[in-house]
């Protein structure tokens, strides 16, 4: 199975996750959503699996720089629209492994899907 990992190339956590996969010889495709974007449909699918709250990176500078109006009254539709417009708002990495979706990098979870 080919894994699909989504994120931003320059992100340190992304580098750790990709290094982890490469060290195990895990076949994967990298999707840089700063360069290639991300569709609302894909984000909605991810949100259906893990919840939009888990996808939204509230701890990053991009979120802190949002206007008060953008940060107020967040719901799934508003969060997805913000993440499409500013992919840095998506937690990284997102790993699609068949039906499994992992958000963030935790080696023990990656070990289960990448062996």
Short mmCIF file of N, CA, C and O in Angstrom, two decimals:
data_model
loop_
_atom_site.label_atom_id
_atom_site.label_comp_id
_atom_site.label_asym_id
_atom_site.label_seq_id
_atom_site.Cartn_x
_atom_site.Cartn_y
_atom_site.Cartn_z
N UNK A 1 0.84 -1.17 0.00
CA UNK A 1 0.00 0.00 0.00
C UNK A 1 0.90 1.25 0.00
O UNK A 1 1.85 1.34 0.76
N UNK A 2 0.57 2.18 -0.86
CA UNK A 2 1.28 3.45 -0.90
C UNK A 2 0.62 4.41 0.07
O UNK A 2 -0.60 4.61 0.04
N UNK A 3 1.40 5.01 0.92
CA UNK A 3 0.91 5.99 1.87
C UNK A 3 0.93 7.36 1.22
O UNK A 3 1.77 7.64 0.37
N UNK A 4 0.00 8.21 1.63
CA UNK A 4 -0.04 9.58 1.14
C UNK A 4 0.13 10.50 2.34
O UNK A 4 -0.67 10.45 3.27
N UNK A 5 1.18 11.31 2.30
CA UNK A 5 1.45 12.22 3.41
C UNK A 5 1.29 13.65 2.91
O UNK A 5 1.79 14.02 1.85
N UNK A 6 0.55 14.44 3.67
CA UNK A 6 0.21 15.81 3.31
C UNK A 6 0.79 16.77 4.32
O UNK A 6 0.75 16.50 5.53
N UNK A 7 1.32 17.86 3.82
CA UNK A 7 1.87 18.87 4.72
C UNK A 7 2.58 19.95 3.96
O UNK A 7 2.29 20.21 2.81
N UNK A 8 3.55 20.54 4.64
CA UNK A 8 4.33 21.63 4.09
C UNK A 8 5.80 21.22 4.17
O UNK A 8 6.27 20.82 5.24
N UNK A 9 6.49 21.33 3.07
CA UNK A 9 7.86 20.83 2.96
C UNK A 9 8.79 21.34 4.06
O UNK A 9 9.59 20.59 4.61
N UNK A 10 8.71 22.61 4.41
CA UNK A 10 9.65 23.20 5.35
C UNK A 10 9.35 22.91 6.82
O UNK A 10 10.14 23.23 7.69
N UNK A 11 8.23 22.28 7.10
CA UNK A 11 7.81 22.02 8.48
C UNK A 11 8.71 20.96 9.14
O UNK A 11 8.94 19.89 8.57
N UNK A 12 9.21 21.25 10.33
CA UNK A 12 10.09 20.32 11.04
C UNK A 12 9.40 18.99 11.34
O UNK A 12 10.01 17.93 11.24
N UNK A 13 8.13 19.04 11.73
CA UNK A 13 7.40 17.81 12.04
C UNK A 13 7.24 16.97 10.77
O UNK A 13 7.32 15.75 10.82
N UNK A 14 7.03 17.64 9.65
CA UNK A 14 6.93 16.93 8.37
C UNK A 14 8.24 16.21 8.07
O UNK A 14 8.25 15.07 7.62
N UNK A 15 9.34 16.90 8.31
CA UNK A 15 10.66 16.30 8.05
C UNK A 15 10.85 15.05 8.89
O UNK A 15 11.34 14.02 8.41
N UNK A 16 10.44 15.10 10.17
CA UNK A 16 10.56 13.93 11.05
C UNK A 16 9.71 12.78 10.53
O UNK A 16 10.15 11.63 10.50
N UNK A 17 8.48 13.08 10.12
CA UNK A 17 7.58 12.04 9.63
C UNK A 17 8.11 11.41 8.34
O UNK A 17 8.11 10.17 8.20
N UNK A 18 8.57 12.23 7.43
CA UNK A 18 9.10 11.70 6.16
C UNK A 18 10.38 10.89 6.39
O UNK A 18 10.57 9.84 5.79
N UNK A 19 11.23 11.35 7.28
CA UNK A 19 12.45 10.60 7.62
C UNK A 19 12.07 9.25 8.22
O UNK A 19 12.69 8.23 7.89
N UNK A 20 11.08 9.23 9.08
CA UNK A 20 10.60 7.99 9.69
C UNK A 20 10.15 7.00 8.61
O UNK A 20 10.53 5.84 8.61
N UNK A 21 9.34 7.49 7.67
CA UNK A 21 8.84 6.62 6.59
C UNK A 21 9.99 6.12 5.71
O UNK A 21 10.03 4.94 5.36
N UNK A 22 10.88 7.02 5.35
CA UNK A 22 12.00 6.65 4.48
C UNK A 22 12.92 5.64 5.16
O UNK A 22 13.40 4.70 4.51
N UNK A 23 13.15 5.77 6.45
CA UNK A 23 14.01 4.85 7.18
C UNK A 23 13.44 3.43 7.19
O UNK A 23 14.18 2.46 7.30
N UNK A 24 12.13 3.32 7.06
CA UNK A 24 11.47 2.01 7.05
C UNK A 24 11.17 1.52 5.64
O UNK A 24 10.54 0.50 5.45
N UNK A 25 11.57 2.28 4.65
CA UNK A 25 11.33 1.90 3.27
C UNK A 25 9.86 1.92 2.90
O UNK A 25 9.44 1.22 1.97
N UNK A 26 9.07 2.72 3.61
CA UNK A 26 7.63 2.79 3.36
C UNK A 26 7.37 3.63 2.11
O UNK A 26 7.76 4.80 2.04
N UNK A 27 6.72 3.03 1.15
CA UNK A 27 6.38 3.73 -0.09
C UNK A 27 5.35 4.82 0.23
O UNK A 27 4.31 4.54 0.82
N UNK A 28 5.69 6.05 -0.15
CA UNK A 28 4.76 7.15 0.14
C UNK A 28 4.86 8.25 -0.92
O UNK A 28 5.87 8.39 -1.59
N UNK A 29 3.77 8.98 -1.02
CA UNK A 29 3.69 10.12 -1.92
C UNK A 29 3.50 11.35 -1.04
O UNK A 29 2.65 11.35 -0.14
N UNK A 30 4.30 12.39 -1.28
CA UNK A 30 4.20 13.63 -0.51
C UNK A 30 3.40 14.65 -1.28
O UNK A 30 3.65 14.90 -2.46
N UNK A 31 2.43 15.25 -0.62
CA UNK A 31 1.59 16.29 -1.19
C UNK A 31 1.80 17.56 -0.38
O UNK A 31 1.41 17.62 0.79
N UNK A 32 2.45 18.54 -0.98
CA UNK A 32 2.70 19.83 -0.32
C UNK A 32 1.50 20.72 -0.57
O UNK A 32 1.32 21.24 -1.67
N UNK A 33 0.66 20.89 0.44
CA UNK A 33 -0.55 21.65 0.18
C UNK A 33 -0.33 23.16 0.17
O UNK A 33 -1.22 23.89 -0.17
N UNK A 34 0.86 23.59 0.43
CA UNK A 34 1.18 25.01 0.19
C UNK A 34 1.40 25.24 -1.30
O UNK A 34 1.11 26.31 -1.81
N UNK A 35 1.91 24.23 -1.98
CA UNK A 35 2.19 24.33 -3.41
C UNK A 35 0.99 23.82 -4.22
O UNK A 35 0.55 24.47 -5.17
N UNK A 36 0.47 22.66 -3.84
CA UNK A 36 -0.58 22.00 -4.61
C UNK A 36 -1.99 22.30 -4.13
O UNK A 36 -2.96 21.95 -4.80
N UNK A 37 -2.12 22.93 -2.97
CA UNK A 37 -3.43 23.22 -2.43
C UNK A 37 -4.10 21.98 -1.85
O UNK A 37 -3.54 20.88 -1.88
N UNK A 38 -5.27 22.18 -1.34
CA UNK A 38 -6.08 21.08 -0.80
C UNK A 38 -7.54 21.44 -1.06
O UNK A 38 -7.93 22.60 -0.90
N UNK A 39 -8.31 20.46 -1.48
CA UNK A 39 -9.70 20.74 -1.85
C UNK A 39 -10.62 20.73 -0.63
O UNK A 39 -10.35 20.01 0.35
N UNK A 40 -11.70 21.47 -0.71
CA UNK A 40 -12.69 21.42 0.37
C UNK A 40 -13.24 20.00 0.55
O UNK A 40 -13.52 19.59 1.68
N UNK A 41 -13.36 19.27 -0.55
CA UNK A 41 -13.89 17.90 -0.47
C UNK A 41 -12.96 16.98 0.32
O UNK A 41 -13.41 16.17 1.14
N UNK A 42 -11.66 17.11 0.08
CA UNK A 42 -10.70 16.28 0.82
C UNK A 42 -10.74 16.65 2.31
O UNK A 42 -10.76 15.79 3.17
N UNK A 43 -10.75 17.94 2.62
CA UNK A 43 -10.82 18.38 4.02
C UNK A 43 -12.11 17.91 4.68
O UNK A 43 -12.09 17.48 5.83
N UNK A 44 -13.22 17.97 3.95
CA UNK A 44 -14.49 17.49 4.52
C UNK A 44 -14.43 15.99 4.80
O UNK A 44 -14.95 15.52 5.82
N UNK A 45 -13.78 15.23 3.92
CA UNK A 45 -13.61 13.80 4.14
C UNK A 45 -12.77 13.52 5.36
O UNK A 45 -13.08 12.64 6.17
N UNK A 46 -11.69 14.27 5.51
CA UNK A 46 -10.84 14.12 6.69
C UNK A 46 -11.62 14.49 7.95
O UNK A 46 -11.55 13.79 8.96
N UNK A 47 -12.37 15.59 7.88
CA UNK A 47 -13.14 16.05 9.03
C UNK A 47 -14.18 15.01 9.43
O UNK A 47 -14.44 14.80 10.62
N UNK A 48 -14.75 14.33 8.45
CA UNK A 48 -15.73 13.28 8.75
C UNK A 48 -15.08 12.13 9.52
O UNK A 48 -15.73 11.47 10.34
N UNK A 49 -13.80 11.89 9.27
CA UNK A 49 -13.09 10.79 9.94
C UNK A 49 -12.56 11.17 11.32
O UNK A 49 -12.62 10.37 12.25
N UNK A 50 -11.99 12.37 11.45
CA UNK A 50 -11.31 12.72 12.70
C UNK A 50 -11.87 13.97 13.38
O UNK A 50 -11.45 14.29 14.48
N UNK A 51 -12.76 14.68 12.71
CA UNK A 51 -13.29 15.92 13.25
C UNK A 51 -12.49 17.13 12.80
O UNK A 51 -11.26 17.07 12.76
N UNK A 52 -13.17 18.20 12.45
CA UNK A 52 -12.47 19.39 11.95
C UNK A 52 -11.59 20.02 13.03
O UNK A 52 -10.56 20.61 12.73
N UNK A 53 -11.99 19.85 14.30
CA UNK A 53 -11.22 20.44 15.39
C UNK A 53 -9.80 19.85 15.45
O UNK A 53 -8.86 20.55 15.81
N UNK A 54 -9.67 18.57 15.12
CA UNK A 54 -8.35 17.93 15.15
C UNK A 54 -7.48 18.41 13.98
O UNK A 54 -6.27 18.45 14.09
N UNK A 55 -8.11 18.77 12.88
CA UNK A 55 -7.37 19.22 11.69
C UNK A 55 -6.88 20.67 11.81
O UNK A 55 -5.86 21.01 11.24
N UNK A 56 -7.61 21.48 12.53
CA UNK A 56 -7.30 22.91 12.59
C UNK A 56 -6.16 23.17 13.57
O UNK A 56 -6.25 22.85 14.75
N UNK A 57 -5.09 23.75 13.06
CA UNK A 57 -3.91 24.05 13.87
C UNK A 57 -4.11 25.40 14.55
O UNK A 57 -3.79 26.45 13.99
N UNK A 58 -4.62 25.37 15.77
CA UNK A 58 -4.86 26.60 16.52
C UNK A 58 -3.61 27.13 17.20
O UNK A 58 -3.61 28.25 17.71
N UNK A 59 -2.54 26.34 17.24
CA UNK A 59 -1.34 26.77 17.97
C UNK A 59 -0.32 27.48 17.09
O UNK A 59 0.66 28.01 17.61
N UNK A 60 -0.53 27.50 15.81
CA UNK A 60 0.45 28.12 14.91
C UNK A 60 0.26 29.61 14.75
O UNK A 60 -0.76 30.19 15.12
N UNK A 61 1.28 30.24 14.18
CA UNK A 61 1.22 31.69 13.99
C UNK A 61 0.15 32.09 12.98
O UNK A 61 -0.43 33.17 13.11
N UNK A 62 -0.14 31.23 12.02
CA UNK A 62 -1.17 31.57 11.03
C UNK A 62 -2.51 31.76 11.71
O UNK A 62 -3.24 32.72 11.42
N UNK A 63 -2.85 30.88 12.65
CA UNK A 63 -4.12 31.02 13.37
C UNK A 63 -4.11 32.28 14.23
O UNK A 63 -5.09 33.02 14.26
N UNK A 64 -3.01 32.52 14.91
CA UNK A 64 -2.94 33.71 15.78
C UNK A 64 -3.04 35.00 14.98
O UNK A 64 -3.49 36.02 15.52
N UNK A 65 -2.63 34.97 13.71
CA UNK A 65 -2.69 36.17 12.88
C UNK A 65 -4.05 36.40 12.23
O UNK A 65 -4.28 37.44 11.63
N UNK A 66 -4.95 35.42 12.36
CA UNK A 66 -6.30 35.60 11.81
C UNK A 66 -7.01 36.74 12.52
O UNK A 66 -6.76 37.00 13.70
N UNK A 67 -7.92 37.37 11.82
CA UNK A 67 -8.71 38.43 12.45
C UNK A 67 -9.61 37.82 13.52
O UNK A 67 -9.91 36.62 13.50
N UNK A 68 -10.03 38.65 14.44
CA UNK A 68 -10.95 38.19 15.49
C UNK A 68 -12.22 37.62 14.86
O UNK A 68 -12.75 36.62 15.33
N UNK A 69 -12.69 38.23 13.79
CA UNK A 69 -13.90 37.76 13.12
C UNK A 69 -13.70 36.35 12.55
O UNK A 69 -14.61 35.51 12.61
N UNK A 70 -12.52 36.08 11.98
CA UNK A 70 -12.25 34.75 11.44
C UNK A 70 -12.15 33.71 12.54
O UNK A 70 -12.57 32.56 12.37
N UNK A 71 -11.61 34.09 13.70
CA UNK A 71 -11.45 33.13 14.80
C UNK A 71 -12.74 32.92 15.58
O UNK A 71 -12.90 31.91 16.26
N UNK A 72 -13.67 33.85 15.46
CA UNK A 72 -14.92 33.78 16.23
C UNK A 72 -15.91 32.80 15.58
O UNK A 72 -15.95 32.65 14.36
N UNK A 73 -16.70 32.16 16.43
CA UNK A 73 -17.80 31.29 15.98
C UNK A 73 -17.38 30.26 14.95
O UNK A 73 -18.05 30.07 13.94
N UNK A 74 -16.27 29.60 15.20
CA UNK A 74 -15.80 28.58 14.26
C UNK A 74 -16.74 27.38 14.26
O UNK A 74 -17.20 26.93 15.30
N UNK A 75 -17.01 26.91 13.06
CA UNK A 75 -17.73 25.66 12.87
C UNK A 75 -17.03 24.93 11.72
O UNK A 75 -16.04 25.42 11.18
N UNK A 76 -17.51 23.76 11.38
CA UNK A 76 -16.82 22.96 10.37
C UNK A 76 -16.70 23.68 9.03
O UNK A 76 -15.63 23.73 8.44
N UNK A 77 -17.78 24.24 8.54
CA UNK A 77 -17.75 24.90 7.23
C UNK A 77 -16.78 26.08 7.23
O UNK A 77 -15.99 26.24 6.28
N UNK A 78 -16.81 26.88 8.27
CA UNK A 78 -15.92 28.05 8.34
C UNK A 78 -14.46 27.60 8.46
O UNK A 78 -13.58 28.15 7.81
N UNK A 79 -14.22 26.58 9.28
CA UNK A 79 -12.85 26.08 9.46
C UNK A 79 -12.31 25.51 8.16
O UNK A 79 -11.16 25.76 7.80
N UNK A 80 -13.12 24.75 7.43
CA UNK A 80 -12.67 24.18 6.16
C UNK A 80 -12.36 25.30 5.16
O UNK A 80 -11.33 25.26 4.48
N UNK A 81 -13.21 26.30 5.09
CA UNK A 81 -12.96 27.43 4.17
C UNK A 81 -11.65 28.14 4.53
O UNK A 81 -10.86 28.47 3.64
N UNK A 82 -11.39 28.32 5.82
CA UNK A 82 -10.14 28.95 6.25
C UNK A 82 -8.94 28.08 5.90
O UNK A 82 -7.91 28.58 5.44
N UNK A 83 -9.06 26.75 6.10
CA UNK A 83 -7.94 25.85 5.81
C UNK A 83 -7.65 25.77 4.31
O UNK A 83 -6.49 25.65 3.91
N UNK A 84 -8.69 25.85 3.48
CA UNK A 84 -8.48 25.85 2.03
C UNK A 84 -7.75 27.13 1.63
O UNK A 84 -6.80 27.09 0.84
N UNK A 85 -8.18 28.24 2.19
CA UNK A 85 -7.57 29.53 1.85
C UNK A 85 -6.15 29.66 2.39
O UNK A 85 -5.30 30.29 1.76
N UNK A 86 -5.90 29.06 3.57
CA UNK A 86 -4.59 29.16 4.21
C UNK A 86 -4.17 27.77 4.72
O UNK A 86 -4.39 27.45 5.88
N UNK A 87 -3.59 26.97 3.85
CA UNK A 87 -3.24 25.59 4.22
C UNK A 87 -2.34 25.46 5.45
O UNK A 87 -2.30 24.40 6.07
N UNK A 88 -1.65 26.53 5.84
CA UNK A 88 -0.83 26.47 7.05
C UNK A 88 -1.69 26.27 8.30
O UNK A 88 -1.16 25.94 9.36
N UNK A 89 -2.99 26.44 8.16
CA UNK A 89 -3.90 26.22 9.29
C UNK A 89 -4.18 24.74 9.53
O UNK A 89 -4.80 24.39 10.52
N UNK A 90 -3.74 23.87 8.62
CA UNK A 90 -3.99 22.44 8.77
C UNK A 90 -2.84 21.84 9.58
O UNK A 90 -1.67 22.07 9.27
N UNK A 91 -3.18 21.09 10.62
CA UNK A 91 -2.14 20.40 11.40
C UNK A 91 -1.35 19.50 10.47
O UNK A 91 -1.88 18.94 9.52
N UNK A 92 -0.07 19.33 10.82
CA UNK A 92 0.80 18.54 9.98
C UNK A 92 1.52 17.48 10.80
O UNK A 92 1.79 17.74 11.97
N UNK A 93 1.83 16.40 10.13
CA UNK A 93 1.35 15.96 8.82
C UNK A 93 -0.02 15.30 8.93
O UNK A 93 -0.48 14.96 10.01
N UNK A 94 -0.63 15.10 7.76
CA UNK A 94 -1.82 14.26 7.65
C UNK A 94 -1.38 13.07 6.81
O UNK A 94 -0.83 13.24 5.73
N UNK A 95 -1.60 11.87 7.33
CA UNK A 95 -1.18 10.65 6.64
C UNK A 95 -2.40 9.79 6.33
O UNK A 95 -3.16 9.42 7.22
N UNK A 96 -2.59 9.54 5.03
CA UNK A 96 -3.64 8.61 4.58
C UNK A 96 -2.98 7.26 4.36
O UNK A 96 -2.03 7.14 3.58
N UNK A 97 -3.47 6.26 5.08
CA UNK A 97 -2.96 4.89 4.96
C UNK A 97 -4.16 3.98 4.78
O UNK A 97 -4.70 3.45 5.75
N UNK A 98 -4.62 3.86 3.52
CA UNK A 98 -5.86 3.12 3.28
C UNK A 98 -7.01 3.84 3.96
O UNK A 98 -7.23 5.01 3.74
N UNK A 99 -7.73 3.13 4.83
CA UNK A 99 -8.86 3.72 5.55
C UNK A 99 -8.42 4.47 6.80
O UNK A 99 -9.23 5.12 7.45
N UNK A 100 -7.15 4.36 7.16
CA UNK A 100 -6.63 5.01 8.35
C UNK A 100 -6.18 6.43 8.03
O UNK A 100 -5.54 6.66 7.00
N UNK A 101 -6.51 7.35 8.91
CA UNK A 101 -6.08 8.74 8.76
C UNK A 101 -5.41 9.17 10.06
O UNK A 101 -6.03 9.10 11.13
N UNK A 102 -4.16 9.59 9.96
CA UNK A 102 -3.42 10.06 11.12
C UNK A 102 -3.15 11.55 10.97
O UNK A 102 -2.75 12.01 9.90
N UNK A 103 -3.37 12.30 12.03
CA UNK A 103 -3.11 13.73 12.04
C UNK A 103 -2.05 14.00 13.10
O UNK A 103 -2.21 13.62 14.26
N UNK A 104 -0.95 14.62 12.69
CA UNK A 104 0.17 14.82 13.58
C UNK A 104 1.13 13.64 13.46
O UNK A 104 0.81 12.63 12.84
N UNK A 105 2.30 13.79 14.02
CA UNK A 105 3.30 12.72 13.95
C UNK A 105 3.56 12.14 15.33
O UNK A 105 4.06 12.83 16.22
N UNK A 106 3.17 10.89 15.49
CA UNK A 106 3.49 10.12 16.69
C UNK A 106 4.09 8.81 16.20
O UNK A 106 3.41 8.02 15.53
N UNK A 107 5.38 8.59 16.47
CA UNK A 107 6.07 7.41 15.93
C UNK A 107 5.34 6.09 16.16
O UNK A 107 5.31 5.25 15.27
N UNK A 108 4.73 5.92 17.34
CA UNK A 108 4.04 4.66 17.60
C UNK A 108 2.86 4.43 16.66
O UNK A 108 2.58 3.30 16.26
N UNK A 109 2.16 5.49 16.27
CA UNK A 109 1.06 5.35 15.32
C UNK A 109 1.60 5.07 13.91
O UNK A 109 1.05 4.26 13.19
N UNK A 110 2.65 5.75 13.54
CA UNK A 110 3.25 5.54 12.23
C UNK A 110 3.81 4.13 12.11
O UNK A 110 3.74 3.51 11.05
N UNK A 111 4.35 3.62 13.20
CA UNK A 111 4.90 2.25 13.21
C UNK A 111 3.82 1.23 12.84
O UNK A 111 4.06 0.28 12.12
N UNK A 112 2.60 1.47 13.33
CA UNK A 112 1.49 0.55 13.05
C UNK A 112 1.12 0.53 11.57
O UNK A 112 0.71 -0.50 11.06
N UNK A 113 1.23 1.66 10.88
CA UNK A 113 0.82 1.70 9.47
C UNK A 113 1.99 1.56 8.50
O UNK A 113 1.78 1.15 7.37
N UNK A 114 3.20 1.92 8.94
CA UNK A 114 4.36 1.90 8.03
C UNK A 114 5.32 0.76 8.33
O UNK A 114 6.18 0.46 7.52
N UNK A 115 5.17 0.18 9.53
CA UNK A 115 6.01 -0.94 9.94
C UNK A 115 7.44 -0.64 9.83
O UNK A 115 8.36 -1.27 9.71
#
